[in-house]
Amino acid sequence: MRVRAHVPAVAIVLAAALALHCGSNEPRDPGTFPTGDAAPPPTATTEGGTPPVFPEAGSSFTDFPAAPSIDPSLPGDIDKQFGAPSAGEAGAGAAPCITEPADDAMIPKNWTPLFVEWAAPAPQTVTEVRITVDNQVNPYLAYVPGRSFSLPATVWSGAAFHSAGKDMIVSVRTAELKDGKLVGAPSPASRTVVHVAPVDAPGSVVYWSSSPGTSFKGFTIGDTASKTVLTPQSAGTSAGAQTECISCHTSSIDGKLIFYTRDVTGGARAVDVRKVASPTPPDMGDVSAAAMALLARPNQYAPQLSAAHYSPTDAVAVTVFRIGATNELVWTDLHAADANGWGRFTRTGDTRNVSSPAFRHDGTAIAYTSSAAGGEGVIADVTPADPTIDIYTVPYANRQGGAATPLPGASDPALREFYPTYSPADTLLAFNRTSAPVSSYNQPSAEVAVVPGTGGTAVRLRANDPPACSGKKSPGLTNSWPRWAPKVGVAGDKRYYWMVFSSTRREATGTRPQLYISAIVTQVSGSTETISAEYPAVYVTAQDPAGNNHIPAWDVFELGSIPK
């Protein structure tokens, strides 16, 4: 596979995190395969995965038909009018700008059908889309009006399977059509390359949409549209108060429950829980009545869970809770028998406000945003006396907490860092950062970066940047709220980490916040795991394009039983 991979000048080396994971007796994330384990399957799926049957090397396939696909609104000979691929190369006007997929992007092989979008001068009203792969006998040729195209699902399913691990080269030419004939030669071609990963992406994404009203919508990877998961109306009444707004959510470890922040009539904000398959309260064996009452206390936000502390004998939710004038980090025993089933984590060395916690999968520590001001459990803000916003970690220590320390690489005094999230196996931590002394909330200058899970050198991701021809640049695109897929795909010595985040870069949706995914690939050698490549982002076509879509959670939500 041709990979024009970006390798940071100082590569992130994850040896410490990997060595800790290999030698630990803590529960291990089932989606990763530490060095020394039996040979892993070449892919990870939501169900745990079975080794797929890959095509033999050197095989050729006919998933792309020999005949072109011509939109019924266009002349039947439009392919002949466009002529050979070289027609127009001499320069009949400007080449179109391919905005999706970004050049050098990567998509999982179980992704939705390949989506292509472009911009071109107004007179150019007809487009040729040509897609080639070196193991497909034919190119896929489509002639369409408009400014976007998706491969048919039946074509994509075969091509994605047979061409997994290959590059798809997308070429776009545009032309002006008048009275059934092209006016002059077509434009020069623009080309982009998208890498089809040799692995699936697992799980489901549930995201917050704020138009109209608030709701959670979601899709399982490979779906072509979203389902409504929860609304304030379907959430109904809890703790004697009607839900008016929902936000800031996460999945239970088994995917059956959704924990979230809600506003009730009168404005109080607290945490609530509902089943994913139906908007009903959880079974008492999962979350006790006493725990529900503790979570429902006003001024409580941003629930987080860890696989290491979600069992019949040890189940804990971490939240932000306002105590006095400060947002504190607290725990709630989900099996609590009475009102005493909660406590505050000691944060020795840090007295500032807590927001946006992230619970390590191994259950040993919690990362959070520390700032002088802020609110609502996810907003960090600066003051004239203290313009810093940093990511700290504190040990779990059997619900006791301990010394709170800045995370190296995510606590630069020259930057504001916030919204931390741990990758599977806690190998990496993604977060937002900005050089401006501003609030974290809806921040246009925010960008996504990653650092080793135990701290180190941070790397700004190329996923922040849309194609240069679009004229859009980051910072300025509100690249925000990164979240990792729940498992890692493995092929050979490579590990494939997937990430979702929101961005305001897309013109076709009025620059509303929309979801994008990107890939980070690491290479394992002995006890060392190193980032070998990280890729530009691609647009998520399964989301509702009419919504303001933000704060995604990528987990194992059980969406299959929710009606479409």
C-alpha positions as CSV (number, residue, x, y, z in Angstrom):
1,M,0.0,0.0,0.0
2,R,1.3,3.4,-0.9
3,V,1.4,5.4,2.3
4,R,2.6,8.9,2.1
5,A,2.7,8.8,5.8
6,H,3.5,11.8,8.0
7,V,6.0,10.7,10.6
8,P,6.5,13.4,13.3
9,A,10.0,14.9,13.6
10,V,10.0,13.5,17.1
11,A,8.1,10.2,16.9
12,I,5.9,9.4,19.9
13,V,7.4,6.2,21.4
14,L,5.0,4.4,23.6
15,A,7.3,1.9,25.2
16,A,6.4,2.8,28.8
17,A,2.7,2.5,28.3
18,L,3.0,-0.8,26.4
19,A,5.4,-2.3,28.9
20,L,3.1,-1.3,31.8
21,H,0.2,-2.9,29.9
22,C,2.1,-6.1,29.2
23,G,3.2,-6.6,32.8
24,S,0.0,-5.6,34.5
25,N,-2.6,-7.9,36.1
26,E,-5.3,-5.3,35.5
27,P,-8.1,-6.3,33.1
28,R,-6.9,-6.0,29.5
29,D,-8.9,-4.3,26.7
30,P,-10.1,-7.1,24.4
31,G,-9.4,-5.0,21.3
32,T,-5.6,-4.9,21.7
33,F,-2.9,-7.5,21.5
34,P,0.2,-6.6,23.5
35,T,3.6,-7.9,22.4
36,G,4.1,-11.5,23.6
37,D,0.5,-12.6,23.1
38,A,-0.5,-15.3,20.7
39,A,-0.8,-14.0,17.1
40,P,-3.8,-11.7,16.8
41,P,-6.4,-11.9,14.1
42,P,-5.7,-9.4,11.4
43,T,-8.7,-7.3,12.3
44,A,-10.7,-6.2,15.3
45,T,-14.5,-6.0,15.2
46,T,-17.3,-5.1,17.6
47,E,-18.0,-8.7,18.2
48,G,-14.4,-9.5,19.0
49,G,-13.4,-10.6,15.5
50,T,-12.7,-13.7,13.5
51,P,-9.9,-13.9,11.0
52,P,-11.3,-12.7,7.6
53,V,-10.4,-14.4,4.4
54,F,-8.3,-12.0,2.3
55,P,-8.0,-12.2,-1.5
56,E,-4.9,-13.9,-2.8
57,A,-2.0,-11.6,-3.7
58,G,-2.0,-10.8,-7.3
59,S,-5.7,-11.4,-7.8
60,S,-7.8,-9.1,-10.0
61,F,-11.5,-8.3,-9.5
62,T,-14.4,-6.9,-11.4
63,D,-16.3,-5.1,-8.6
64,F,-16.1,-2.0,-10.8
65,P,-18.2,-2.6,-13.9
66,A,-16.9,-2.0,-17.4
67,A,-19.8,0.3,-18.3
68,P,-19.9,3.8,-16.9
69,S,-22.7,4.9,-14.6
70,I,-24.5,7.9,-16.1
71,D,-27.1,9.9,-14.3
72,P,-30.5,9.7,-16.0
73,S,-30.6,13.5,-16.3
74,L,-27.5,13.5,-18.5
75,P,-27.0,12.6,-22.2
76,G,-26.3,9.0,-22.8
77,D,-23.1,9.7,-24.6
78,I,-21.7,12.0,-21.9
79,D,-18.8,9.6,-21.4
80,K,-17.8,10.0,-25.1
81,Q,-18.1,13.8,-24.9
82,F,-15.7,13.8,-21.9
83,G,-13.3,11.6,-23.9
84,A,-10.1,10.0,-22.7
85,P,-8.7,10.9,-19.2
86,S,-6.1,13.1,-20.8
87,A,-8.7,15.3,-22.5
88,G,-8.6,18.8,-20.9
89,E,-5.1,18.3,-19.5
90,A,-3.9,21.2,-21.6
91,G,-6.0,23.4,-19.4
92,A,-9.7,24.1,-20.1
93,G,-10.3,26.2,-17.0
94,A,-9.4,25.5,-13.4
95,A,-9.4,22.0,-12.0
96,P,-12.0,21.3,-9.4
97,C,-11.2,21.2,-5.7
98,I,-11.8,17.8,-4.2
99,T,-12.8,18.4,-0.6
100,E,-13.8,14.8,0.2
101,P,-11.9,12.6,0.7
102,A,-8.9,14.6,1.7
103,D,-5.8,13.5,-0.1
104,D,-3.9,10.7,1.8
105,A,-6.9,10.0,4.1
106,M,-7.6,6.5,5.4
107,I,-10.9,4.8,5.9
108,P,-11.8,1.4,7.6
109,K,-12.8,-1.3,5.2
110,N,-16.3,-1.5,6.8
111,W,-16.9,2.2,6.3
112,T,-19.9,3.6,4.5
113,P,-19.6,3.8,0.6
114,L,-16.9,6.0,-0.6
115,F,-18.1,9.6,-0.7
116,V,-16.6,12.2,-3.0
117,E,-17.3,15.9,-2.9
118,W,-15.8,18.8,-4.8
119,A,-16.1,22.5,-5.6
120,A,-15.9,23.9,-9.2
121,P,-16.7,27.2,-11.0
122,A,-20.4,27.8,-11.5
123,P,-20.5,27.2,-15.3
124,Q,-19.2,23.6,-14.8
125,T,-22.4,21.7,-14.1
126,V,-21.5,18.1,-15.0
127,T,-18.7,15.9,-13.5
128,E,-16.8,12.8,-14.3
129,V,-15.7,10.8,-11.3
130,R,-13.1,8.1,-12.0
131,I,-11.9,5.7,-9.3
132,T,-9.1,3.2,-9.9
133,V,-7.5,0.5,-7.8
134,D,-4.5,-1.6,-8.9
135,N,-6.4,-4.9,-8.3
136,Q,-9.6,-3.9,-10.0
137,V,-9.8,-4.7,-13.7
138,N,-11.9,-1.6,-14.6
139,P,-12.0,1.9,-13.3
140,Y,-15.3,3.0,-11.8
141,L,-16.7,5.8,-14.0
142,A,-19.6,8.0,-13.0
143,Y,-21.1,11.0,-14.7
144,V,-23.2,13.1,-12.4
145,P,-24.7,16.6,-12.0
146,G,-24.1,18.4,-8.7
147,R,-21.1,18.5,-6.5
148,S,-21.0,15.1,-4.8
149,F,-21.1,11.4,-5.4
150,S,-21.2,8.1,-3.4
151,L,-20.3,4.7,-4.8
152,P,-23.3,2.4,-4.9
153,A,-23.5,0.2,-1.8
154,T,-23.3,-3.0,-3.8
155,V,-20.2,-1.9,-5.6
156,W,-18.6,-0.6,-2.5
157,S,-19.1,-3.8,-0.4
158,G,-17.2,-5.9,-3.0
159,A,-14.5,-3.4,-3.7
160,A,-13.8,-2.6,0.0
161,F,-13.4,-6.3,0.7
162,H,-11.3,-7.2,-2.3
163,S,-9.2,-4.0,-2.2
164,A,-8.7,-3.7,1.6
165,G,-5.2,-2.5,2.2
166,K,-5.1,-0.9,-1.2
167,D,-5.2,2.7,-2.4
168,M,-8.2,4.1,-4.3
169,I,-7.2,6.9,-6.7
170,V,-10.1,9.4,-7.2
171,S,-10.0,11.6,-10.2
172,V,-12.6,14.4,-10.9
173,R,-13.1,16.4,-14.1
174,T,-15.9,19.0,-14.6
175,A,-17.4,20.6,-17.6
176,E,-20.1,23.0,-18.7
177,L,-23.1,21.3,-20.3
178,K,-25.5,23.2,-22.5
179,D,-28.3,21.8,-24.7
180,G,-26.9,18.3,-24.2
181,K,-23.4,19.1,-25.3
182,L,-20.2,20.1,-23.5
183,V,-19.1,23.6,-24.0
184,G,-15.4,23.2,-24.8
185,A,-13.1,20.6,-23.3
186,P,-13.5,19.3,-19.7
187,S,-11.4,20.8,-17.0
188,P,-8.0,19.4,-16.0
189,A,-8.4,16.5,-13.5
190,S,-7.9,16.8,-9.8
191,R,-6.8,13.7,-8.0
192,T,-6.8,12.4,-4.4
193,V,-5.7,9.1,-2.9
194,V,-7.6,7.4,-0.1
195,H,-6.2,4.4,1.7
196,V,-8.6,1.5,2.5
197,A,-7.3,0.0,5.8
198,P,-6.9,-3.7,6.0
199,V,-9.0,-3.6,9.2
200,D,-12.6,-2.8,10.3
201,A,-13.5,0.0,12.7
202,P,-15.6,-1.3,15.6
203,G,-18.6,-0.1,17.6
204,S,-21.1,2.7,17.2
205,V,-20.9,6.5,17.4
206,V,-23.6,8.4,19.4
207,Y,-23.4,12.1,19.1
208,W,-25.2,15.2,20.4
209,S,-27.3,17.2,18.0
210,S,-28.6,20.6,19.1
211,S,-31.0,21.4,16.2
212,P,-33.8,21.4,16.6
213,G,-33.6,21.0,20.3
214,T,-31.1,18.5,21.8
215,S,-31.0,14.8,21.1
216,F,-28.6,11.9,20.9
217,K,-28.3,10.3,17.5
218,G,-26.2,7.4,16.5
219,F,-25.0,4.9,13.9
220,T,-23.1,1.7,13.9
221,I,-20.0,1.8,11.7
222,G,-21.0,1.0,8.1
223,D,-24.5,2.4,8.5
224,T,-25.6,5.0,6.0
225,A,-27.9,7.0,8.3
226,S,-28.3,7.8,11.9
227,K,-31.0,6.7,14.4
228,T,-32.5,8.8,17.2
229,V,-31.2,7.3,20.4
230,L,-32.6,9.6,23.1
231,T,-34.5,13.0,23.3
232,P,-35.5,15.0,26.4
233,Q,-39.1,13.8,25.7
234,S,-38.2,10.1,25.5
235,A,-35.9,10.4,28.6
236,G,-39.0,11.7,30.5
237,T,-39.0,12.2,34.2
238,S,-36.3,11.2,36.6
239,A,-35.9,12.1,40.3
240,G,-39.3,13.8,40.1
241,A,-38.2,16.3,37.4
242,Q,-38.9,16.5,33.7
243,T,-35.8,16.4,31.4
244,E,-35.5,19.5,29.2
245,C,-32.1,19.1,27.7
246,I,-29.5,16.3,27.3
247,S,-25.7,16.4,26.7
248,C,-22.3,15.0,27.6
249,H,-22.8,11.2,27.4
250,T,-20.9,7.9,27.6
251,S,-21.7,4.2,27.2
252,S,-21.8,1.6,29.8
253,I,-19.0,-1.0,29.3
254,D,-21.5,-3.5,27.9
255,G,-23.2,-1.0,25.6
256,K,-26.6,-1.4,27.1
257,L,-26.8,1.9,29.0
258,I,-26.2,5.5,28.2
259,F,-25.0,7.8,31.0
260,Y,-25.5,11.5,30.3
261,T,-25.9,15.0,31.7
262,R,-29.4,16.5,31.7
263,D,-31.2,19.8,32.5
264,V,-34.5,19.7,34.2
265,T,-37.4,22.1,34.5
266,G,-36.0,25.0,36.5
267,G,-32.5,24.8,35.1
268,A,-30.8,22.3,37.5
269,R,-28.2,20.1,35.8
270,A,-27.4,16.5,36.9
271,V,-26.6,13.0,35.6
272,D,-29.1,10.4,34.5
273,V,-29.1,6.9,32.9
274,R,-31.3,5.2,30.4
275,K,-31.2,2.0,28.4
276,V,-29.9,2.4,24.9
277,A,-32.5,0.0,23.3
278,S,-35.4,1.7,24.9
279,P,-35.6,5.0,26.9
280,T,-36.3,3.4,30.2
281,P,-34.4,3.5,33.5
282,P,-31.6,0.9,34.1
283,D,-32.3,-2.4,35.9
284,M,-31.6,-2.2,39.6
285,G,-28.8,-4.8,39.2
286,D,-26.9,-2.4,36.9
287,V,-27.6,0.9,38.7
288,S,-29.3,0.9,42.1
289,A,-32.0,3.3,43.2
290,A,-29.6,4.9,45.7
291,A,-27.0,5.4,42.9
292,M,-29.6,7.0,40.6
293,A,-30.5,9.4,43.4
294,L,-26.8,10.3,44.0
295,L,-26.2,10.9,40.3
296,A,-29.4,13.1,40.2
297,R,-28.1,15.6,42.7
298,P,-27.9,19.1,41.1
299,N,-24.7,20.5,39.7
300,Q,-23.3,17.2,38.6
301,Y,-21.9,16.5,35.1
302,A,-19.9,14.6,32.6
303,P,-20.1,10.9,33.6
304,Q,-17.3,8.5,32.8
305,L,-16.8,4.8,33.3
306,S,-13.9,2.3,33.1
307,A,-13.9,-1.4,32.2
308,A,-11.8,-2.1,35.3
309,H,-14.5,-0.8,37.6
310,Y,-17.7,-2.0,36.0
311,S,-18.6,-5.4,37.4
312,P,-21.2,-7.0,39.8
313,T,-18.9,-6.3,42.7
314,D,-17.2,-3.1,41.7
315,A,-19.0,-0.5,39.6
316,V,-18.2,3.2,39.7
317,A,-19.1,6.3,37.8
318,V,-16.8,9.3,37.9
319,T,-18.4,12.7,37.5
320,V,-17.8,16.3,38.1
321,F,-19.7,17.7,41.1
322,R,-19.9,21.2,42.4
323,I,-18.9,21.4,46.1
324,G,-19.0,24.9,47.4
325,A,-17.4,27.2,44.9
326,T,-15.3,24.5,43.1
327,N,-16.1,21.7,40.6
328,E,-14.6,18.6,42.1
329,L,-13.9,15.1,40.9
330,V,-16.2,12.5,42.6
331,W,-17.1,8.8,42.4
332,T,-20.5,7.1,42.8
333,D,-20.9,3.5,43.6
334,L,-23.4,2.3,41.0
335,H,-24.5,-0.5,43.5
336,A,-24.8,1.9,46.4
337,A,-27.3,0.8,49.1
338,D,-27.8,4.3,50.5
339,A,-26.8,8.0,50.2
340,N,-23.3,7.2,51.5
341,G,-22.2,5.5,48.3
342,W,-20.1,8.4,46.9
343,G,-17.0,10.3,47.7
344,R,-14.5,13.0,46.5
345,F,-11.1,12.2,45.0
346,T,-8.3,13.9,46.8
347,R,-6.3,16.1,44.4
348,T,-3.2,17.0,46.3
349,G,-1.4,19.8,44.6
350,D,-4.4,21.1,42.5
351,T,-7.2,23.2,44.0
352,R,-8.6,24.5,40.7
353,N,-11.8,23.6,38.9
354,V,-12.2,20.1,37.4
355,S,-13.8,19.6,34.0
356,S,-14.1,16.9,31.3
357,P,-12.7,13.9,33.1
358,A,-11.4,10.8,31.3
359,F,-11.1,7.4,33.2
360,R,-8.3,5.1,32.1
361,H,-9.5,1.8,30.8
362,D,-7.2,0.0,33.3
363,G,-8.9,1.9,36.1
364,T,-5.6,3.2,37.6
365,A,-6.0,7.0,37.1
366,I,-8.2,9.8,35.8
367,A,-7.2,12.6,33.5
368,Y,-9.1,15.9,33.8
369,T,-8.9,19.5,32.8
370,S,-7.7,21.9,35.5
371,S,-8.5,25.6,35.2
372,A,-9.1,28.6,37.4
373,A,-12.7,29.1,36.1
374,G,-15.3,27.3,34.2
375,G,-18.6,25.5,34.6
376,E,-21.1,22.8,33.6
377,G,-18.5,20.1,34.1
378,V,-17.0,20.4,30.6
379,I,-16.1,24.1,30.2
380,A,-12.7,25.3,31.3
381,D,-12.0,29.0,31.4
382,V,-9.2,31.4,32.2
383,T,-9.0,34.4,34.5
384,P,-6.7,37.5,34.3
385,A,-4.8,36.1,37.3
386,D,-4.5,32.6,35.9
387,P,-4.7,32.2,32.1
388,T,-3.6,28.5,32.1
389,I,-5.8,25.5,31.3
390,D,-3.9,22.2,31.6
391,I,-4.6,18.4,31.7
392,Y,-3.8,16.8,35.1
393,T,-4.0,13.2,36.2
394,V,-4.8,11.8,39.6
395,P,-4.6,8.1,40.8
396,Y,-7.8,6.2,41.3
397,A,-6.3,4.5,44.4
398,N,-9.4,2.6,45.5
399,R,-11.5,5.7,45.2
400,Q,-9.1,7.8,47.3
401,G,-7.3,9.9,44.7
402,G,-3.9,11.3,45.6
403,A,-1.3,13.6,44.1
404,A,-2.6,15.5,41.1
405,T,0.1,16.2,38.5
406,P,0.2,18.0,35.2
407,L,0.4,15.5,32.3
408,P,3.7,16.1,30.3
409,G,2.9,17.2,26.8
410,A,-0.6,18.3,27.7
411,S,0.2,20.9,30.3
412,D,2.3,23.4,28.3
413,P,2.0,26.9,30.1
414,A,2.0,28.6,26.6
415,L,-1.1,26.6,25.6
416,R,-4.6,25.9,26.9
417,E,-5.2,22.1,26.9
418,F,-8.6,20.4,27.5
419,Y,-11.1,17.6,26.6
420,P,-8.7,14.6,27.3
421,T,-9.7,11.1,26.2
422,Y,-7.7,7.8,26.5
423,S,-7.3,5.4,23.5
424,P,-7.9,1.6,24.0
425,A,-5.3,0.2,26.4
426,D,-4.5,3.8,27.5
427,T,-1.7,3.9,24.9
428,L,-2.5,7.4,23.7
429,L,-4.3,10.4,25.1
430,A,-6.0,12.8,22.6
431,F,-7.0,16.3,23.6
432,N,-7.7,19.8,22.4
433,R,-5.4,22.7,22.7
434,T,-5.2,26.3,21.7
435,S,-2.5,29.0,22.0
436,A,-5.2,31.7,22.7
437,P,-6.1,32.5,26.4
438,V,-9.7,31.7,25.9
439,S,-12.5,29.4,27.2
440,S,-12.7,25.8,25.9
441,Y,-16.4,26.2,25.0
442,N,-17.1,26.1,21.3
443,Q,-13.6,27.3,20.6
444,P,-12.8,28.1,16.9
445,S,-9.0,28.0,17.7
446,A,-9.1,24.5,19.1
447,E,-7.0,21.8,17.5
448,V,-6.6,18.1,18.1
449,A,-3.3,16.7,19.4
450,V,-2.2,13.3,20.9
451,V,0.4,12.4,23.5
452,P,1.4,9.1,25.0
453,G,-1.1,8.0,27.7
454,T,1.5,8.5,30.4
455,G,2.8,11.8,29.0
456,G,5.5,12.8,26.5
457,T,5.8,14.8,23.4
458,A,2.5,16.0,21.9
459,V,1.8,15.8,18.2
460,R,-0.6,18.0,16.3
461,L,-2.7,15.9,13.9
462,R,-3.1,16.4,10.2
463,A,-6.8,15.7,10.8
464,N,-7.1,19.3,11.8
465,D,-6.5,20.5,8.2
466,P,-9.0,20.4,5.3
467,P,-7.6,20.2,1.8
468,A,-5.6,23.4,1.0
469,C,-7.7,24.1,-2.1
470,S,-10.7,24.7,0.1
471,G,-9.2,27.9,1.4
472,K,-10.0,26.8,5.0
473,K,-7.3,26.7,7.6
474,S,-7.0,25.5,11.2
475,P,-6.9,27.0,13.7
476,G,-10.3,28.6,13.1
477,L,-12.4,25.4,12.4
478,T,-13.5,24.4,15.9
479,N,-11.8,21.0,15.7
480,S,-13.2,19.7,18.9
481,W,-14.0,16.8,21.3
482,P,-11.9,13.9,20.0
483,R,-13.0,10.4,21.0
484,W,-11.4,7.0,20.2
485,A,-13.0,3.9,18.8
486,P,-13.4,1.3,21.5
487,K,-11.0,-1.3,20.0
488,V,-7.8,-1.3,18.0
489,G,-7.5,-3.0,14.6
490,V,-4.4,-5.1,14.2
491,A,-2.7,-6.3,10.9
492,G,0.8,-7.7,11.2
493,D,2.9,-5.4,13.3
494,K,0.6,-2.4,12.7
495,R,-2.2,-1.1,15.0
496,Y,-5.0,1.0,13.7
497,Y,-6.5,3.6,16.1
498,W,-9.6,5.4,14.9
499,M,-10.8,8.8,16.2
500,V,-13.9,10.9,15.7
501,F,-14.2,14.6,16.4
502,S,-16.3,17.6,15.2
503,S,-15.3,20.4,12.9
504,T,-17.0,23.4,11.2
505,R,-15.1,23.0,7.9
506,R,-17.8,21.8,5.5
507,E,-19.4,24.4,3.3
508,A,-22.2,22.1,2.1
509,T,-23.6,22.0,5.6
510,G,-23.3,25.7,6.2
511,T,-20.1,25.3,8.3
512,R,-22.2,23.8,11.2
513,P,-20.3,21.4,13.4
514,Q,-20.2,18.0,11.7
515,L,-18.4,14.8,12.5
516,Y,-15.1,13.5,10.9
517,I,-13.0,10.5,11.5
518,S,-9.3,10.0,11.2
519,A,-6.7,7.2,11.6
520,I,-3.5,6.9,13.6
521,V,-1.3,3.9,12.8
522,T,1.4,2.6,15.1
523,Q,4.0,0.0,14.7
524,V,5.0,-2.5,17.4
525,S,8.6,-3.7,17.7
526,G,9.3,-5.7,20.8
527,S,8.0,-3.7,23.8
528,T,8.0,-0.4,21.8
529,E,4.9,1.0,20.0
530,T,5.6,4.1,17.8
531,I,3.3,6.2,15.7
532,S,4.3,5.4,12.1
533,A,1.6,7.4,10.3
534,E,-1.4,9.7,11.0
535,Y,-3.9,10.7,8.4
536,P,-6.2,13.6,7.3
537,A,-9.9,13.3,8.3
538,V,-12.9,12.2,6.3
539,Y,-16.5,13.3,6.5
540,V,-19.0,11.0,8.3
541,T,-21.9,10.6,5.8
542,A,-24.0,8.6,8.3
543,Q,-24.7,11.7,10.5
544,D,-27.6,14.0,10.0
545,P,-26.2,16.8,7.7
546,A,-28.9,19.2,8.9
547,G,-27.9,19.1,12.5
548,N,-25.3,20.8,14.7
549,N,-23.4,17.6,15.6
550,H,-20.9,17.7,18.4
551,I,-19.6,15.8,21.5
552,P,-19.5,12.3,19.9
553,A,-19.0,9.2,21.9
554,W,-17.5,6.2,20.1
555,D,-18.2,3.0,22.0
556,V,-20.1,-0.3,22.0
557,F,-23.6,1.2,22.2
558,E,-26.2,-1.4,21.3
559,L,-28.0,0.4,18.5
560,G,-29.3,-2.6,16.6
561,S,-32.6,-2.9,18.3
562,I,-33.5,0.8,17.9
563,P,-36.0,1.3,15.0
564,K,-34.7,3.3,12.1
